[in-house]
Amino acid sequence: MNNTRKAQMELVFFNRVPKVGSQTFMELLRRLSERNNFQFHRDAVQKVETIRLAEDQQQEMAEVISELPEPSVFIKHVCYTNFTKFNLPTPIYLNVVRDPVERVISWFYYVRAPWYFVERKAAFPDLPLPHPAWLKKDFETCVLSGDQECTYTQGVTVEGIGDHRRQSLFFCGHDYECTPFNTVGALERAKFAVEQQYAVVGVLEDFNTTLSVLEKYVPRFFEGVRDIYATSAEYLTKINKNNFKPPVSEHVKNIVRRNFTNEIEFYQFCRQRLHKQYLA
């Protein structure tokens, strides 16, 4: 389970899944870069973020990352990218996952938070403001009324960063076969990538276990991470926290879970692997 030794350069590629606490992990890495003497790099905020790239775009990104000085960390919302396909050295792959239903609920309210629009409008002034009716939607009504936004149909493909139902996509890769929602094919590809390529896939719900595993399996970058978190936990846990998110009933969550069978299996697979690494 120790894929760190497969890496051919001292470079961490954190192709972060949105809404899994990745802002907290980024801040930890920023602080660790000073402590452990490595460079910190993240992709610039974009107006429209593309996570599934054409092959030439994958190669271009992989070449840019490979040319970074070692040791470095590079962070970007993007699907798993196979560097060896382009005859480039393999980085240390990292990511984090979250309960998939909690994640879609988090995204639903995150994009409706007032501060989210203030930040986006400041960065991109020409962005149109959303319709008030859309802003006032609540997740429970959205699910129970059969609203298209909260209908999660097996095999449906919805492209773009705005579709957050497919956590496995960030591990499956860029191929079209990875895009249909909740399919066995995408699940198996994602599992294979985790098992064969990823040094660590952390789990938001097992935060302390994740930090322990990162410190032991990727020590060049994560040595001292538990100490840093312990001294700043109150601040770090509030990064990107949405105080506008109301509670969602277990009844509604269970309705959504029925359509997330393979996404839930992938999440449990990652969680099981993390615990095996911790015990080892």
PDB file of C-alpha atoms in Angstrom:
ATOM      1  CA  MET A   1       0.000   0.000   0.000  1.00  0.00           C
ATOM      2  CA  ASN A   2       3.044   2.297   0.043  1.00  0.00           C
ATOM      3  CA  ASN A   3       2.942   3.903  -3.402  1.00  0.00           C
ATOM      4  CA  THR A   4       5.205   6.787  -2.339  1.00  0.00           C
ATOM      5  CA  ARG A   5       8.195   4.653  -3.309  1.00  0.00           C
ATOM      6  CA  LYS A   6       6.899   4.492  -6.911  1.00  0.00           C
ATOM      7  CA  ALA A   7       7.355   8.241  -7.336  1.00  0.00           C
ATOM      8  CA  GLN A   8      10.183   9.265  -9.647  1.00  0.00           C
ATOM      9  CA  MET A   9      10.473  12.843  -8.382  1.00  0.00           C
ATOM     10  CA  GLU A  10      10.030  14.764  -5.138  1.00  0.00           C
ATOM     11  CA  LEU A  11       6.797  16.369  -6.208  1.00  0.00           C
ATOM     12  CA  VAL A  12       3.322  16.008  -4.704  1.00  0.00           C
ATOM     13  CA  PHE A  13       0.408  16.294  -7.150  1.00  0.00           C
ATOM     14  CA  PHE A  14      -2.749  17.016  -5.139  1.00  0.00           C
ATOM     15  CA  ASN A  15      -5.587  16.899  -7.707  1.00  0.00           C
ATOM     16  CA  ARG A  16      -8.065  18.037  -5.099  1.00  0.00           C
ATOM     17  CA  VAL A  17     -11.717  17.085  -5.055  1.00  0.00           C
ATOM     18  CA  PRO A  18     -13.948  20.099  -4.249  1.00  0.00           C
ATOM     19  CA  LYS A  19     -15.829  20.287  -0.935  1.00  0.00           C
ATOM     20  CA  VAL A  20     -13.761  17.685   0.932  1.00  0.00           C
ATOM     21  CA  GLY A  21     -11.885  20.091   3.221  1.00  0.00           C
ATOM     22  CA  SER A  22      -9.188  20.668   0.608  1.00  0.00           C
ATOM     23  CA  GLN A  23      -8.851  24.351   1.562  1.00  0.00           C
ATOM     24  CA  THR A  24      -7.761  23.215   5.035  1.00  0.00           C
ATOM     25  CA  PHE A  25      -5.252  20.780   3.529  1.00  0.00           C
ATOM     26  CA  MET A  26      -3.937  23.541   1.261  1.00  0.00           C
ATOM     27  CA  GLU A  27      -3.331  25.802   4.245  1.00  0.00           C
ATOM     28  CA  LEU A  28      -1.566  22.959   6.047  1.00  0.00           C
ATOM     29  CA  LEU A  29       0.644  22.401   3.003  1.00  0.00           C
ATOM     30  CA  ARG A  30       1.399  26.125   2.763  1.00  0.00           C
ATOM     31  CA  ARG A  31       2.616  26.098   6.362  1.00  0.00           C
ATOM     32  CA  LEU A  32       4.462  22.820   5.907  1.00  0.00           C
ATOM     33  CA  SER A  33       6.310  24.264   2.890  1.00  0.00           C
ATOM     34  CA  GLU A  34       8.046  26.716   5.235  1.00  0.00           C
ATOM     35  CA  ARG A  35       8.701  24.107   7.893  1.00  0.00           C
ATOM     36  CA  ASN A  36       9.918  21.335   5.566  1.00  0.00           C
ATOM     37  CA  ASN A  37      11.537  23.499   2.888  1.00  0.00           C
ATOM     38  CA  PHE A  38       9.584  22.760  -0.283  1.00  0.00           C
ATOM     39  CA  GLN A  39       7.820  24.988  -2.811  1.00  0.00           C
ATOM     40  CA  PHE A  40       4.041  25.467  -2.779  1.00  0.00           C
ATOM     41  CA  HIS A  41       2.187  25.911  -6.079  1.00  0.00           C
ATOM     42  CA  ARG A  42      -1.526  26.024  -6.820  1.00  0.00           C
ATOM     43  CA  ASP A  43      -3.473  26.598 -10.001  1.00  0.00           C
ATOM     44  CA  ALA A  44      -4.924  30.098 -10.411  1.00  0.00           C
ATOM     45  CA  VAL A  45      -8.652  30.648  -9.760  1.00  0.00           C
ATOM     46  CA  GLN A  46     -10.480  30.362 -13.076  1.00  0.00           C
ATOM     47  CA  LYS A  47     -13.748  31.740 -14.366  1.00  0.00           C
ATOM     48  CA  VAL A  48     -14.714  28.333 -15.763  1.00  0.00           C
ATOM     49  CA  GLU A  49     -12.813  25.391 -14.343  1.00  0.00           C
ATOM     50  CA  THR A  50     -12.310  22.366 -16.581  1.00  0.00           C
ATOM     51  CA  ILE A  51     -11.469  19.186 -14.719  1.00  0.00           C
ATOM     52  CA  ARG A  52     -11.563  16.731 -17.632  1.00  0.00           C
ATOM     53  CA  LEU A  53      -8.904  17.629 -20.179  1.00  0.00           C
ATOM     54  CA  ALA A  54      -8.181  16.627 -23.758  1.00  0.00           C
ATOM     55  CA  GLU A  55      -5.001  14.582 -24.202  1.00  0.00           C
ATOM     56  CA  ASP A  56      -2.897  17.508 -25.421  1.00  0.00           C
ATOM     57  CA  GLN A  57      -4.051  19.567 -22.424  1.00  0.00           C
ATOM     58  CA  GLN A  58      -3.155  16.713 -20.075  1.00  0.00           C
ATOM     59  CA  GLN A  59       0.316  16.545 -21.573  1.00  0.00           C
ATOM     60  CA  GLU A  60       0.796  20.300 -21.339  1.00  0.00           C
ATOM     61  CA  MET A  61      -0.232  20.311 -17.670  1.00  0.00           C
ATOM     62  CA  ALA A  62       1.958  17.299 -16.853  1.00  0.00           C
ATOM     63  CA  GLU A  63       4.960  18.956 -18.535  1.00  0.00           C
ATOM     64  CA  VAL A  64       4.456  22.196 -16.586  1.00  0.00           C
ATOM     65  CA  ILE A  65       4.221  20.275 -13.306  1.00  0.00           C
ATOM     66  CA  SER A  66       7.257  18.118 -14.132  1.00  0.00           C
ATOM     67  CA  GLU A  67       9.363  21.242 -14.709  1.00  0.00           C
ATOM     68  CA  LEU A  68       8.719  22.607 -11.212  1.00  0.00           C
ATOM     69  CA  PRO A  69      11.780  22.676  -8.944  1.00  0.00           C
ATOM     70  CA  GLU A  70      12.061  19.750  -6.551  1.00  0.00           C
ATOM     71  CA  PRO A  71      10.764  19.379  -3.915  1.00  0.00           C
ATOM     72  CA  SER A  72       7.390  20.982  -4.698  1.00  0.00           C
ATOM     73  CA  VAL A  73       3.647  20.584  -4.218  1.00  0.00           C
ATOM     74  CA  PHE A  74       1.187  21.353  -7.025  1.00  0.00           C
ATOM     75  CA  ILE A  75      -2.551  21.647  -6.310  1.00  0.00           C
ATOM     76  CA  LYS A  76      -5.377  21.773  -8.844  1.00  0.00           C
ATOM     77  CA  HIS A  77      -9.015  20.684  -9.327  1.00  0.00           C
ATOM     78  CA  VAL A  78      -8.460  18.140 -12.104  1.00  0.00           C
ATOM     79  CA  CYS A  79      -8.959  14.459 -12.889  1.00  0.00           C
ATOM     80  CA  TYR A  80      -6.238  11.892 -12.232  1.00  0.00           C
ATOM     81  CA  THR A  81      -3.545  12.288 -14.892  1.00  0.00           C
ATOM     82  CA  ASN A  82      -1.124   9.519 -15.849  1.00  0.00           C
ATOM     83  CA  PHE A  83       2.289  11.174 -16.266  1.00  0.00           C
ATOM     84  CA  THR A  84       4.029   8.028 -17.563  1.00  0.00           C
ATOM     85  CA  LYS A  85       1.729   8.084 -20.610  1.00  0.00           C
ATOM     86  CA  PHE A  86       3.668  11.166 -21.702  1.00  0.00           C
ATOM     87  CA  ASN A  87       7.100   9.704 -20.790  1.00  0.00           C
ATOM     88  CA  LEU A  88       7.299  11.945 -17.741  1.00  0.00           C
ATOM     89  CA  PRO A  89       8.385  10.975 -14.200  1.00  0.00           C
ATOM     90  CA  THR A  90       5.657   9.893 -11.778  1.00  0.00           C
ATOM     91  CA  PRO A  91       4.772  12.351  -8.985  1.00  0.00           C
ATOM     92  CA  ILE A  92       3.435  11.500  -5.509  1.00  0.00           C
ATOM     93  CA  TYR A  93      -0.353  11.430  -5.974  1.00  0.00           C
ATOM     94  CA  LEU A  94      -2.543  12.659  -3.089  1.00  0.00           C
ATOM     95  CA  ASN A  95      -6.221  13.418  -2.654  1.00  0.00           C
ATOM     96  CA  VAL A  96      -9.041  13.484  -0.086  1.00  0.00           C
ATOM     97  CA  VAL A  97     -12.618  12.148  -0.228  1.00  0.00           C
ATOM     98  CA  ARG A  98     -15.805  12.772   1.715  1.00  0.00           C
ATOM     99  CA  ASP A  99     -19.133  11.021   2.234  1.00  0.00           C
ATOM    100  CA  PRO A 100     -20.594  11.603  -1.275  1.00  0.00           C
ATOM    101  CA  VAL A 101     -24.077  12.606  -0.116  1.00  0.00           C
ATOM    102  CA  GLU A 102     -22.745  15.062   2.471  1.00  0.00           C
ATOM    103  CA  ARG A 103     -20.515  16.424  -0.272  1.00  0.00           C
ATOM    104  CA  VAL A 104     -23.339  17.197  -2.721  1.00  0.00           C
ATOM    105  CA  ILE A 105     -25.313  18.859   0.088  1.00  0.00           C
ATOM    106  CA  SER A 106     -22.259  20.947   0.946  1.00  0.00           C
ATOM    107  CA  TRP A 107     -21.844  22.024  -2.683  1.00  0.00           C
ATOM    108  CA  PHE A 108     -25.559  22.843  -3.033  1.00  0.00           C
ATOM    109  CA  TYR A 109     -25.358  25.427  -0.227  1.00  0.00           C
ATOM    110  CA  TYR A 110     -21.786  26.536  -0.918  1.00  0.00           C
ATOM    111  CA  VAL A 111     -22.677  27.966  -4.347  1.00  0.00           C
ATOM    112  CA  ARG A 112     -25.633  29.797  -2.764  1.00  0.00           C
ATOM    113  CA  ALA A 113     -23.639  31.427   0.060  1.00  0.00           C
ATOM    114  CA  PRO A 114     -23.531  35.260  -0.198  1.00  0.00           C
ATOM    115  CA  TRP A 115     -19.771  35.450   0.306  1.00  0.00           C
ATOM    116  CA  TYR A 116     -19.243  32.987  -2.558  1.00  0.00           C
ATOM    117  CA  PHE A 117     -20.827  35.448  -5.007  1.00  0.00           C
ATOM    118  CA  VAL A 118     -18.951  38.401  -3.547  1.00  0.00           C
ATOM    119  CA  GLU A 119     -15.644  36.606  -4.121  1.00  0.00           C
ATOM    120  CA  ARG A 120     -16.586  35.408  -7.627  1.00  0.00           C
ATOM    121  CA  LYS A 121     -17.896  38.857  -8.650  1.00  0.00           C
ATOM    122  CA  ALA A 122     -14.734  40.521  -7.361  1.00  0.00           C
ATOM    123  CA  ALA A 123     -12.569  38.124  -9.377  1.00  0.00           C
ATOM    124  CA  PHE A 124     -14.770  38.139 -12.505  1.00  0.00           C
ATOM    125  CA  PRO A 125     -16.907  41.347 -12.653  1.00  0.00           C
ATOM    126  CA  ASP A 126     -18.742  40.291 -15.833  1.00  0.00           C
ATOM    127  CA  LEU A 127     -20.278  37.205 -14.207  1.00  0.00           C
ATOM    128  CA  PRO A 128     -24.115  37.468 -14.144  1.00  0.00           C
ATOM    129  CA  LEU A 129     -25.872  37.253 -10.784  1.00  0.00           C
ATOM    130  CA  PRO A 130     -28.061  34.169 -10.279  1.00  0.00           C
ATOM    131  CA  HIS A 131     -31.863  34.299 -10.212  1.00  0.00           C
ATOM    132  CA  PRO A 132     -33.301  34.942  -6.711  1.00  0.00           C
ATOM    133  CA  ALA A 133     -35.523  31.832  -6.975  1.00  0.00           C
ATOM    134  CA  TRP A 134     -32.428  29.674  -7.512  1.00  0.00           C
ATOM    135  CA  LEU A 135     -30.697  31.265  -4.518  1.00  0.00           C
ATOM    136  CA  LYS A 136     -33.687  30.553  -2.267  1.00  0.00           C
ATOM    137  CA  LYS A 137     -33.846  26.833  -3.057  1.00  0.00           C
ATOM    138  CA  ASP A 138     -33.373  24.439  -0.173  1.00  0.00           C
ATOM    139  CA  PHE A 139     -31.974  20.947  -0.640  1.00  0.00           C
ATOM    140  CA  GLU A 140     -34.847  19.023   0.948  1.00  0.00           C
ATOM    141  CA  THR A 141     -37.499  20.661  -1.253  1.00  0.00           C
ATOM    142  CA  CYS A 142     -35.211  20.270  -4.257  1.00  0.00           C
ATOM    143  CA  VAL A 143     -34.992  16.488  -3.699  1.00  0.00           C
ATOM    144  CA  LEU A 144     -38.616  15.886  -2.711  1.00  0.00           C
ATOM    145  CA  SER A 145     -40.033  17.935  -5.600  1.00  0.00           C
ATOM    146  CA  GLY A 146     -37.992  16.080  -8.216  1.00  0.00           C
ATOM    147  CA  ASP A 147     -36.093  19.222  -9.227  1.00  0.00           C
ATOM    148  CA  GLN A 148     -33.584  18.416 -11.976  1.00  0.00           C
ATOM    149  CA  GLU A 149     -30.746  19.906  -9.936  1.00  0.00           C
ATOM    150  CA  CYS A 150     -31.282  17.306  -7.193  1.00  0.00           C
ATOM    151  CA  THR A 151     -32.184  14.320  -9.364  1.00  0.00           C
ATOM    152  CA  TYR A 152     -29.281  11.887  -9.541  1.00  0.00           C
ATOM    153  CA  THR A 153     -29.948   9.431 -12.357  1.00  0.00           C
ATOM    154  CA  GLN A 154     -27.772   6.383 -12.983  1.00  0.00           C
ATOM    155  CA  GLY A 155     -25.601   6.709 -16.087  1.00  0.00           C
ATOM    156  CA  VAL A 156     -26.342  10.386 -16.749  1.00  0.00           C
ATOM    157  CA  THR A 157     -23.427  12.543 -17.860  1.00  0.00           C
ATOM    158  CA  VAL A 158     -23.327  16.174 -16.780  1.00  0.00           C
ATOM    159  CA  GLU A 159     -20.055  17.870 -17.673  1.00  0.00           C
ATOM    160  CA  GLY A 160     -18.276  20.681 -15.876  1.00  0.00           C
ATOM    161  CA  ILE A 161     -17.060  21.621 -12.415  1.00  0.00           C
ATOM    162  CA  GLY A 162     -20.641  22.510 -11.461  1.00  0.00           C
ATOM    163  CA  ASP A 163     -21.661  18.845 -11.395  1.00  0.00           C
ATOM    164  CA  HIS A 164     -20.434  17.475  -8.089  1.00  0.00           C
ATOM    165  CA  ARG A 165     -22.167  14.121  -7.936  1.00  0.00           C
ATOM    166  CA  ARG A 166     -19.164  12.199  -9.316  1.00  0.00           C
ATOM    167  CA  GLN A 167     -16.390  12.177  -6.712  1.00  0.00           C
ATOM    168  CA  SER A 168     -14.930   9.091  -8.405  1.00  0.00           C
ATOM    169  CA  LEU A 169     -14.282  11.126 -11.579  1.00  0.00           C
ATOM    170  CA  PHE A 170     -11.246  12.732  -9.917  1.00  0.00           C
ATOM    171  CA  PHE A 171      -9.681   9.267  -9.643  1.00  0.00           C
ATOM    172  CA  CYS A 172     -11.101   7.542 -12.721  1.00  0.00           C
ATOM    173  CA  GLY A 173      -9.432   9.961 -15.131  1.00  0.00           C
ATOM    174  CA  HIS A 174     -10.159  12.010 -18.240  1.00  0.00           C
ATOM    175  CA  ASP A 175     -11.690   9.320 -20.477  1.00  0.00           C
ATOM    176  CA  TYR A 176     -15.317   9.621 -21.504  1.00  0.00           C
ATOM    177  CA  GLU A 177     -16.013   6.251 -19.817  1.00  0.00           C
ATOM    178  CA  CYS A 178     -15.446   8.009 -16.486  1.00  0.00           C
ATOM    179  CA  THR A 179     -18.220  10.544 -16.978  1.00  0.00           C
ATOM    180  CA  PRO A 180     -21.536   8.623 -16.565  1.00  0.00           C
ATOM    181  CA  PHE A 181     -22.784   8.927 -12.989  1.00  0.00           C
ATOM    182  CA  ASN A 182     -22.591   5.990 -10.561  1.00  0.00           C
ATOM    183  CA  THR A 183     -21.486   3.319 -13.053  1.00  0.00           C
ATOM    184  CA  VAL A 184     -19.513   0.161 -12.234  1.00  0.00           C
ATOM    185  CA  GLY A 185     -16.961   0.935 -14.961  1.00  0.00           C
ATOM    186  CA  ALA A 186     -16.060   4.325 -13.485  1.00  0.00           C
ATOM    187  CA  LEU A 187     -15.983   2.798  -9.990  1.00  0.00           C
ATOM    188  CA  GLU A 188     -13.500   0.072 -10.979  1.00  0.00           C
ATOM    189  CA  ARG A 189     -11.214   2.494 -12.831  1.00  0.00           C
ATOM    190  CA  ALA A 190     -11.205   4.849  -9.841  1.00  0.00           C
ATOM    191  CA  LYS A 191     -10.420   2.008  -7.409  1.00  0.00           C
ATOM    192  CA  PHE A 192      -7.574   0.813  -9.624  1.00  0.00           C
ATOM    193  CA  ALA A 193      -5.995   4.284  -9.760  1.00  0.00           C
ATOM    194  CA  VAL A 194      -6.196   4.644  -5.969  1.00  0.00           C
ATOM    195  CA  GLU A 195      -4.716   1.211  -5.368  1.00  0.00           C
ATOM    196  CA  GLN A 196      -1.922   1.492  -7.928  1.00  0.00           C
ATOM    197  CA  GLN A 197      -1.016   5.184  -7.949  1.00  0.00           C
ATOM    198  CA  TYR A 198      -2.100   7.177  -4.893  1.00  0.00           C
ATOM    199  CA  ALA A 199       0.248   7.438  -1.932  1.00  0.00           C
ATOM    200  CA  VAL A 200      -2.608   8.531   0.322  1.00  0.00           C
ATOM    201  CA  VAL A 201      -6.288   9.258  -0.199  1.00  0.00           C
ATOM    202  CA  GLY A 202      -7.429  10.955   2.984  1.00  0.00           C
ATOM    203  CA  VAL A 203     -10.969  10.952   4.345  1.00  0.00           C
ATOM    204  CA  LEU A 204     -12.530  14.132   5.716  1.00  0.00           C
ATOM    205  CA  GLU A 205     -14.559  12.215   8.314  1.00  0.00           C
ATOM    206  CA  ASP A 206     -11.318  10.571   9.533  1.00  0.00           C
ATOM    207  CA  PHE A 207      -9.250  13.726   9.675  1.00  0.00           C
ATOM    208  CA  ASN A 208      -6.819  12.765  12.452  1.00  0.00           C
ATOM    209  CA  THR A 209      -6.213   9.331  10.913  1.00  0.00           C
ATOM    210  CA  THR A 210      -5.549  11.035   7.582  1.00  0.00           C
ATOM    211  CA  LEU A 211      -2.934  13.334   9.128  1.00  0.00           C
ATOM    212  CA  SER A 212      -1.214  10.387  10.826  1.00  0.00           C
ATOM    213  CA  VAL A 213      -1.059   8.407   7.576  1.00  0.00           C
ATOM    214  CA  LEU A 214       0.206  11.411   5.589  1.00  0.00           C
ATOM    215  CA  GLU A 215       2.961  12.013   8.127  1.00  0.00           C
ATOM    216  CA  LYS A 216       4.129   8.373   7.973  1.00  0.00           C
ATOM    217  CA  TYR A 217       3.683   7.660   4.252  1.00  0.00           C
ATOM    218  CA  VAL A 218       4.844  11.004   2.818  1.00  0.00           C
ATOM    219  CA  PRO A 219       7.250  12.261   5.530  1.00  0.00           C
ATOM    220  CA  ARG A 220       9.336  14.505   3.255  1.00  0.00           C
ATOM    221  CA  PHE A 221       6.335  16.803   2.916  1.00  0.00           C
ATOM    222  CA  PHE A 222       4.109  16.042   5.919  1.00  0.00           C
ATOM    223  CA  GLU A 223       6.520  15.682   8.821  1.00  0.00           C
ATOM    224  CA  GLY A 224       5.070  17.746  11.688  1.00  0.00           C
ATOM    225  CA  VAL A 225       1.588  18.092  10.177  1.00  0.00           C
ATOM    226  CA  ARG A 226      -0.147  16.916  13.363  1.00  0.00           C
ATOM    227  CA  ASP A 227       1.746  19.483  15.436  1.00  0.00           C
ATOM    228  CA  ILE A 228       0.800  22.296  13.052  1.00  0.00           C
ATOM    229  CA  TYR A 229      -2.847  21.236  13.067  1.00  0.00           C
ATOM    230  CA  ALA A 230      -2.928  20.909  16.864  1.00  0.00           C
ATOM    231  CA  THR A 231      -1.714  24.488  17.333  1.00  0.00           C
ATOM    232  CA  SER A 232      -4.139  26.009  14.782  1.00  0.00           C
ATOM    233  CA  ALA A 233      -7.124  23.631  14.735  1.00  0.00           C
ATOM    234  CA  GLU A 234      -9.687  26.288  15.651  1.00  0.00           C
ATOM    235  CA  TYR A 235      -8.698  28.463  12.693  1.00  0.00           C
ATOM    236  CA  LEU A 236      -8.115  25.621  10.219  1.00  0.00           C
ATOM    237  CA  THR A 237     -11.496  23.970  10.802  1.00  0.00           C
ATOM    238  CA  LYS A 238     -13.270  27.231   9.942  1.00  0.00           C
ATOM    239  CA  ILE A 239     -11.634  27.705   6.525  1.00  0.00           C
ATOM    240  CA  ASN A 240     -14.368  27.850   3.877  1.00  0.00           C
ATOM    241  CA  LYS A 241     -16.986  26.777   6.425  1.00  0.00           C
ATOM    242  CA  ASN A 242     -20.497  27.660   5.299  1.00  0.00           C
ATOM    243  CA  ASN A 243     -22.595  28.943   8.200  1.00  0.00           C
ATOM    244  CA  PHE A 244     -25.583  29.294   5.867  1.00  0.00           C
ATOM    245  CA  LYS A 245     -25.986  25.514   5.437  1.00  0.00           C
ATOM    246  CA  PRO A 246     -29.125  24.266   7.256  1.00  0.00           C
ATOM    247  CA  PRO A 247     -29.476  20.680   8.495  1.00  0.00           C
ATOM    248  CA  VAL A 248     -30.839  18.053   6.095  1.00  0.00           C
ATOM    249  CA  SER A 249     -33.008  15.204   7.425  1.00  0.00           C
ATOM    250  CA  GLU A 250     -31.829  11.584   7.327  1.00  0.00           C
ATOM    251  CA  HIS A 251     -34.992  10.776   5.370  1.00  0.00           C
ATOM    252  CA  VAL A 252     -33.919  13.015   2.491  1.00  0.00           C
ATOM    253  CA  LYS A 253     -30.307  11.852   2.711  1.00  0.00           C
ATOM    254  CA  ASN A 254     -31.485   8.236   2.440  1.00  0.00           C
ATOM    255  CA  ILE A 255     -33.512   9.079  -0.682  1.00  0.00           C
ATOM    256  CA  VAL A 256     -30.356  10.505  -2.274  1.00  0.00           C
ATOM    257  CA  ARG A 257     -28.175   7.590  -1.089  1.00  0.00           C
ATOM    258  CA  ARG A 258     -30.257   5.121  -3.123  1.00  0.00           C
ATOM    259  CA  ASN A 259     -28.793   6.608  -6.299  1.00  0.00           C
ATOM    260  CA  PHE A 260     -25.231   6.884  -4.982  1.00  0.00           C
ATOM    261  CA  THR A 261     -24.517   3.152  -4.535  1.00  0.00           C
ATOM    262  CA  ASN A 262     -21.230   3.020  -6.483  1.00  0.00           C
ATOM    263  CA  GLU A 263     -20.080   6.432  -5.280  1.00  0.00           C
ATOM    264  CA  ILE A 264     -20.649   5.259  -1.697  1.00  0.00           C
ATOM    265  CA  GLU A 265     -18.762   2.021  -2.423  1.00  0.00           C
ATOM    266  CA  PHE A 266     -15.817   4.040  -3.745  1.00  0.00           C
ATOM    267  CA  TYR A 267     -15.833   6.228  -0.637  1.00  0.00           C
ATOM    268  CA  GLN A 268     -15.904   3.154   1.634  1.00  0.00           C
ATOM    269  CA  PHE A 269     -13.087   1.585  -0.398  1.00  0.00           C
ATOM    270  CA  CYS A 270     -10.902   4.671   0.152  1.00  0.00           C
ATOM    271  CA  ARG A 271     -11.797   4.733   3.827  1.00  0.00           C
ATOM    272  CA  GLN A 272     -10.926   1.047   4.261  1.00  0.00           C
ATOM    273  CA  ARG A 273      -7.584   1.556   2.537  1.00  0.00           C
ATOM    274  CA  LEU A 274      -6.763   4.534   4.758  1.00  0.00           C
ATOM    275  CA  HIS A 275      -7.449   2.475   7.880  1.00  0.00           C
ATOM    276  CA  LYS A 276      -5.298  -0.383   6.588  1.00  0.00           C
ATOM    277  CA  GLN A 277      -2.457   2.090   6.021  1.00  0.00           C
ATOM    278  CA  TYR A 278      -2.951   3.476   9.533  1.00  0.00           C
ATOM    279  CA  LEU A 279      -2.810   0.008  11.106  1.00  0.00           C
ATOM    280  CA  ALA A 280       0.294  -0.865   9.052  1.00  0.00           C
TER     281      ALA A 280
END
